[in-house]
mmCIF file of C-alpha atoms in Angstrom:
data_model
loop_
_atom_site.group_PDB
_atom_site.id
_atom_site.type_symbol
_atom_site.label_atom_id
_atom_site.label_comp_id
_atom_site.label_asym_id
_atom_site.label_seq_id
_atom_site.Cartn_x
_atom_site.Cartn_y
_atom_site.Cartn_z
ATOM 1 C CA UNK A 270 123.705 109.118 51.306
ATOM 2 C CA UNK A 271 121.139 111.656 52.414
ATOM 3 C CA UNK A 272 121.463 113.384 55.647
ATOM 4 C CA UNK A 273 118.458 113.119 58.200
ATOM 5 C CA UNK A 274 117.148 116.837 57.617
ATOM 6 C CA UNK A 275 117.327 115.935 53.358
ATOM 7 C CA UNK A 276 115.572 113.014 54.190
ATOM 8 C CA UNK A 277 112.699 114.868 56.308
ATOM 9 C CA UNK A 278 112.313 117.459 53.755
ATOM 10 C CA UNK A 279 113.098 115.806 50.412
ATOM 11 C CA UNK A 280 109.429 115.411 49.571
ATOM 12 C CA UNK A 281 108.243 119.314 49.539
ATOM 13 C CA UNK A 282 107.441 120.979 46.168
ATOM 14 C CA UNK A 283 106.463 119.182 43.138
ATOM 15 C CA UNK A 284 106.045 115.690 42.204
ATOM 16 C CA UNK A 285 109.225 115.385 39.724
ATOM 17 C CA UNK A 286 111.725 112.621 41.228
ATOM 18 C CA UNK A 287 114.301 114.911 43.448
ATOM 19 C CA UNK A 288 116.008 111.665 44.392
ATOM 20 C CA UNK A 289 116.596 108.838 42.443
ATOM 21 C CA UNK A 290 115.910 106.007 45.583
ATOM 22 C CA UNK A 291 113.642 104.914 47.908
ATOM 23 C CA UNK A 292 114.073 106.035 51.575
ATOM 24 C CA UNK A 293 112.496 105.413 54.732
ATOM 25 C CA UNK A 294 111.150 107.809 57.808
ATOM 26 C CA UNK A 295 110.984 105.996 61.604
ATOM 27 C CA UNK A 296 108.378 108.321 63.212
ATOM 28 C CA UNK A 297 108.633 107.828 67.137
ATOM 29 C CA UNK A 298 106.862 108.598 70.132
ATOM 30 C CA UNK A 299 107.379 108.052 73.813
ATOM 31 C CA UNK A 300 104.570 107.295 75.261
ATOM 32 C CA UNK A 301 105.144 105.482 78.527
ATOM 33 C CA UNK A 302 107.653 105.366 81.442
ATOM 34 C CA UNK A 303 108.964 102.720 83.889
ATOM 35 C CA UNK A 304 110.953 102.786 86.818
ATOM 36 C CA UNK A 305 114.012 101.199 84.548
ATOM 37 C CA UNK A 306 111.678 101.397 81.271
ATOM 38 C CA UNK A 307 110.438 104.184 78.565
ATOM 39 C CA UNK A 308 108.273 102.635 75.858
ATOM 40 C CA UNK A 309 107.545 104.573 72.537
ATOM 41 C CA UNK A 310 104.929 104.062 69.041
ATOM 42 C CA UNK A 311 106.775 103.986 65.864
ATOM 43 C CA UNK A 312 105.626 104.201 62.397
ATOM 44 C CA UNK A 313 107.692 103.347 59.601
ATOM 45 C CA UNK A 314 107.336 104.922 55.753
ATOM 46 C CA UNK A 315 108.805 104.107 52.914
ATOM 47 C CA UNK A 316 108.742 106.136 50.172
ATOM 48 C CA UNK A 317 109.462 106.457 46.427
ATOM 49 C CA UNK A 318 111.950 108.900 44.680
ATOM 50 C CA UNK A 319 108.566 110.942 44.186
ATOM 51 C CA UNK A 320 108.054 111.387 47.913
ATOM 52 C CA UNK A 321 104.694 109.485 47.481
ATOM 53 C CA UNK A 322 104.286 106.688 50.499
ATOM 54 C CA UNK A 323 104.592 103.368 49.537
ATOM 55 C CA UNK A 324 104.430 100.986 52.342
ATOM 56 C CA UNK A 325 104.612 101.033 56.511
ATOM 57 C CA UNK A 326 104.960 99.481 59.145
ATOM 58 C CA UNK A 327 104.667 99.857 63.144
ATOM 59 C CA UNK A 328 105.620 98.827 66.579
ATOM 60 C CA UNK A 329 106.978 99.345 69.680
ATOM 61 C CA UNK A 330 110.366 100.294 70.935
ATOM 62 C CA UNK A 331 112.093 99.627 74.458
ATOM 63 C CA UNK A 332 114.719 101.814 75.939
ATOM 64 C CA UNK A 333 115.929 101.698 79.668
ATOM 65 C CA UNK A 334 114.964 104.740 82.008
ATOM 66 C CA UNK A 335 114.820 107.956 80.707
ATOM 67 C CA UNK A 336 116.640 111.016 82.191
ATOM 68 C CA UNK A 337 117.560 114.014 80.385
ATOM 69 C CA UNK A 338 120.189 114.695 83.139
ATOM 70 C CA UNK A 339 122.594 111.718 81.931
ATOM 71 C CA UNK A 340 120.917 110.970 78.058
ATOM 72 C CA UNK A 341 124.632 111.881 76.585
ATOM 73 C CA UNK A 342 126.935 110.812 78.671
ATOM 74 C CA UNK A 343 128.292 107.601 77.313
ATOM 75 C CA UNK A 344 127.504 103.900 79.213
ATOM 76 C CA UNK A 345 125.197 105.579 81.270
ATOM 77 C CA UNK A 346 122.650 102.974 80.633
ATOM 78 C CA UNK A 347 119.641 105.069 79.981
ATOM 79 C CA UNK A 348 117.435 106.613 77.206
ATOM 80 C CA UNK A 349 118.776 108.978 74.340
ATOM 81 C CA UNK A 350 117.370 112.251 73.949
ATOM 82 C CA UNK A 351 115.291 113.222 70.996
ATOM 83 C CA UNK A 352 115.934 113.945 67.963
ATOM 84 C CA UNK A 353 116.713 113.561 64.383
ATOM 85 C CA UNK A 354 119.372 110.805 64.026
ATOM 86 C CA UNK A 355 120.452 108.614 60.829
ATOM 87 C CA UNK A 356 119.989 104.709 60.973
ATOM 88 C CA UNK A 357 122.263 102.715 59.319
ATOM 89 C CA UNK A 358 123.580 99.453 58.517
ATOM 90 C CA UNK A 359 126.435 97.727 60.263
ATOM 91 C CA UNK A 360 129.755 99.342 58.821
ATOM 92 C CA UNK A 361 132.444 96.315 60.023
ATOM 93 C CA UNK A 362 132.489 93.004 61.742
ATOM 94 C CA UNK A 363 133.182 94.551 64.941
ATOM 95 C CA UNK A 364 129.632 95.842 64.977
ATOM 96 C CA UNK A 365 127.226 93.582 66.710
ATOM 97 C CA UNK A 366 124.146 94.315 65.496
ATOM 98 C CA UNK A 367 122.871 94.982 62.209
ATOM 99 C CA UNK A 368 121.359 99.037 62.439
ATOM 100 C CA UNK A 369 122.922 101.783 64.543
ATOM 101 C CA UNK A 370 121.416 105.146 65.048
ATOM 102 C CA UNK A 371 124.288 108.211 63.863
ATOM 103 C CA UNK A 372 124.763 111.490 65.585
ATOM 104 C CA UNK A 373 122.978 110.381 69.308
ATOM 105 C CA UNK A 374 125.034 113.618 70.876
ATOM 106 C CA UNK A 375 127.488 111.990 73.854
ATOM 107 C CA UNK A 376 126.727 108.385 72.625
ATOM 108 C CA UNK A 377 128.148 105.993 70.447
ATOM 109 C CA UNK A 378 127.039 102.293 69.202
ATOM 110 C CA UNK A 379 123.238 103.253 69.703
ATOM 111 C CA UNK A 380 121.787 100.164 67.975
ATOM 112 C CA UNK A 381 118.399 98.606 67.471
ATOM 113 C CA UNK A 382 118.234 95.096 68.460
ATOM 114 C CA UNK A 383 116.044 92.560 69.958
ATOM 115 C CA UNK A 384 115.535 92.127 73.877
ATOM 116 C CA UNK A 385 112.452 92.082 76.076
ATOM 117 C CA UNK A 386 113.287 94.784 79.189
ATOM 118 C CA UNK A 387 114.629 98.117 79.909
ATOM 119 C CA UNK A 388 117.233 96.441 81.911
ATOM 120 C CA UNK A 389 118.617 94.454 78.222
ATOM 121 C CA UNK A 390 119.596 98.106 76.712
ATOM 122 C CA UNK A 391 122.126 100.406 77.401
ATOM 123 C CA UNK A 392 120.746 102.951 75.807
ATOM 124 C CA UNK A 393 119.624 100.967 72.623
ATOM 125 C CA UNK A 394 115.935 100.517 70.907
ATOM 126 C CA UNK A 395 114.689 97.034 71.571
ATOM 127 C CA UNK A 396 111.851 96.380 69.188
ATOM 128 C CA UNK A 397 108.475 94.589 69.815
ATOM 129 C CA UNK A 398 104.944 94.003 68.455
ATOM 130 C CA UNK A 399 103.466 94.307 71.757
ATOM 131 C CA UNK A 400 104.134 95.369 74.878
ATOM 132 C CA UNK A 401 103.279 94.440 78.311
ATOM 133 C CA UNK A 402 102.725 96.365 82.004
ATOM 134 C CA UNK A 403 103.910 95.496 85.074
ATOM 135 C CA UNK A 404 102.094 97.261 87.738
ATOM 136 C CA UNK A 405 103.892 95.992 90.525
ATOM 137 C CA UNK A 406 107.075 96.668 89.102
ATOM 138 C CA UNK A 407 106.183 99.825 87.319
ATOM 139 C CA UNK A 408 107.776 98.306 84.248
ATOM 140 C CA UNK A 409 107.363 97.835 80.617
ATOM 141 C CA UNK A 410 108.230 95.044 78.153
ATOM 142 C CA UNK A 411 108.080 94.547 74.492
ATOM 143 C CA UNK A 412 107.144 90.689 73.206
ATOM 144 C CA UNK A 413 108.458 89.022 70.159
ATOM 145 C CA UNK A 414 111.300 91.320 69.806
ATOM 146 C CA UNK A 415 113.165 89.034 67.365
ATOM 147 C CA UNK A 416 110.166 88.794 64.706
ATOM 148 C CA UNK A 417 109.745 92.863 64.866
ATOM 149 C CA UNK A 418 113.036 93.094 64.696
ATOM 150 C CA UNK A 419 113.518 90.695 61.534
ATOM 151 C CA UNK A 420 110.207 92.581 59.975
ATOM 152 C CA UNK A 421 111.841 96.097 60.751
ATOM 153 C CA UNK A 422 115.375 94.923 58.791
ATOM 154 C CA UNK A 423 113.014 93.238 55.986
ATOM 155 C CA UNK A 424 111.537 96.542 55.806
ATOM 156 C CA UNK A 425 114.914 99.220 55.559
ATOM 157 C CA UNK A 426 116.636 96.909 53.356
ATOM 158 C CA UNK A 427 113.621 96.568 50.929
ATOM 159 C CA UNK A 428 113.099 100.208 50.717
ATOM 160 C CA UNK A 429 116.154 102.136 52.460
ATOM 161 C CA UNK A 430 118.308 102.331 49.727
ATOM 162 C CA UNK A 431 118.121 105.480 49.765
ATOM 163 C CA UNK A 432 118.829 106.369 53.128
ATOM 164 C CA UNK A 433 116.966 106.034 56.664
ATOM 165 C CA UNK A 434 116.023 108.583 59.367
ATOM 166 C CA UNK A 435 114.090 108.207 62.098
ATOM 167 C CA UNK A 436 112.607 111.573 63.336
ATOM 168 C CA UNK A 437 111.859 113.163 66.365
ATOM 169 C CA UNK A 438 111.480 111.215 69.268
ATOM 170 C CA UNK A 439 108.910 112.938 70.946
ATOM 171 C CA UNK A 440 110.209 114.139 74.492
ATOM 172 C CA UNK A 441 106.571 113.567 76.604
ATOM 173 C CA UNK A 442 107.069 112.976 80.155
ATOM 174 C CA UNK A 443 104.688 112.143 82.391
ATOM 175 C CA UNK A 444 103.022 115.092 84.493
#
């Protein structure tokens, strides 16, 4: 397997096959925050030993409150920091759900899977293909979290063979 930094620069130079599998970059950005809620954009790539895109996808992910203060301290219950991490598949039976993001510093068991609210993570990306507002509540949701979900795993085990990163996630707070 490739580490997260091969994957994000595996495609510079010329266009002779570097790696003989397909691989897939999870591009995310935060772009709103709740009270108990951050929502982010993310665009999916796959692409071919050649580095040439091949397919995408998009969505929305759900994580609880962010604070950089407690981001790495385990069970705290709130968003991860950014950064480059490795998403993989599920490793043994004691694992719940099916991906899990590697090397979240001070966190273990960072998964994606489905759920509607900041208040169903503990830290872990809940997937949607749209999201809602709250004003009253100053929350956010994501809606049909199970068929995103189900698209996104469709999607990394067509075309992930070759490993899976998800870049950056872009640390914009609100001024």
């Amino acid at each position: 397997r490739l580490s997260i930094f091969d994957l994000a620069t595996m495609f510079e130079g010329d266009s002779v096959a570097k790696y003989p599998k397909s691989c897939v970059l999870v591009s995310t950005n935060r772009i709103c925050y709740g009270n108990k809620s951050t929502l982010s954009k993310f665009v999916a790539t796959a692409y071919d030993s050649y580095g040439r895109a091949v397919d995408s996808m998009n969505g929305y992910f759900l994580e609880p409150h962010t604070d950089c203060d407690s981001a790495m301290i385990e069970n705290s219950k709130k968003a991860i920091l950014g950064g480059n991490y490795q998403i993989t598949p599920k490793q043994n039976n004691k694992q719940r759900y099916l991906w899990y993001l590697n090397g979240v510093k001070g966190r273990k068991g960072i998964a994606i899977h489905k759920g509607n609210h900041g208040t169903d993570s503990k830290g872990c990306l809940l997937p949607g293909v749209y999201y809602s507002y709250d004003k009253t509540n100053n929350e956010y949701h994501v809606w049909k979290s199970k068929e995103k979900l189900t698209e996104l795993s469709n999607f990394f085990e067509k075309y992930g063979e070759g490993g899976i990163g998800m870049l950056p996630i872009a640390l914009l707070f609100p001024g």
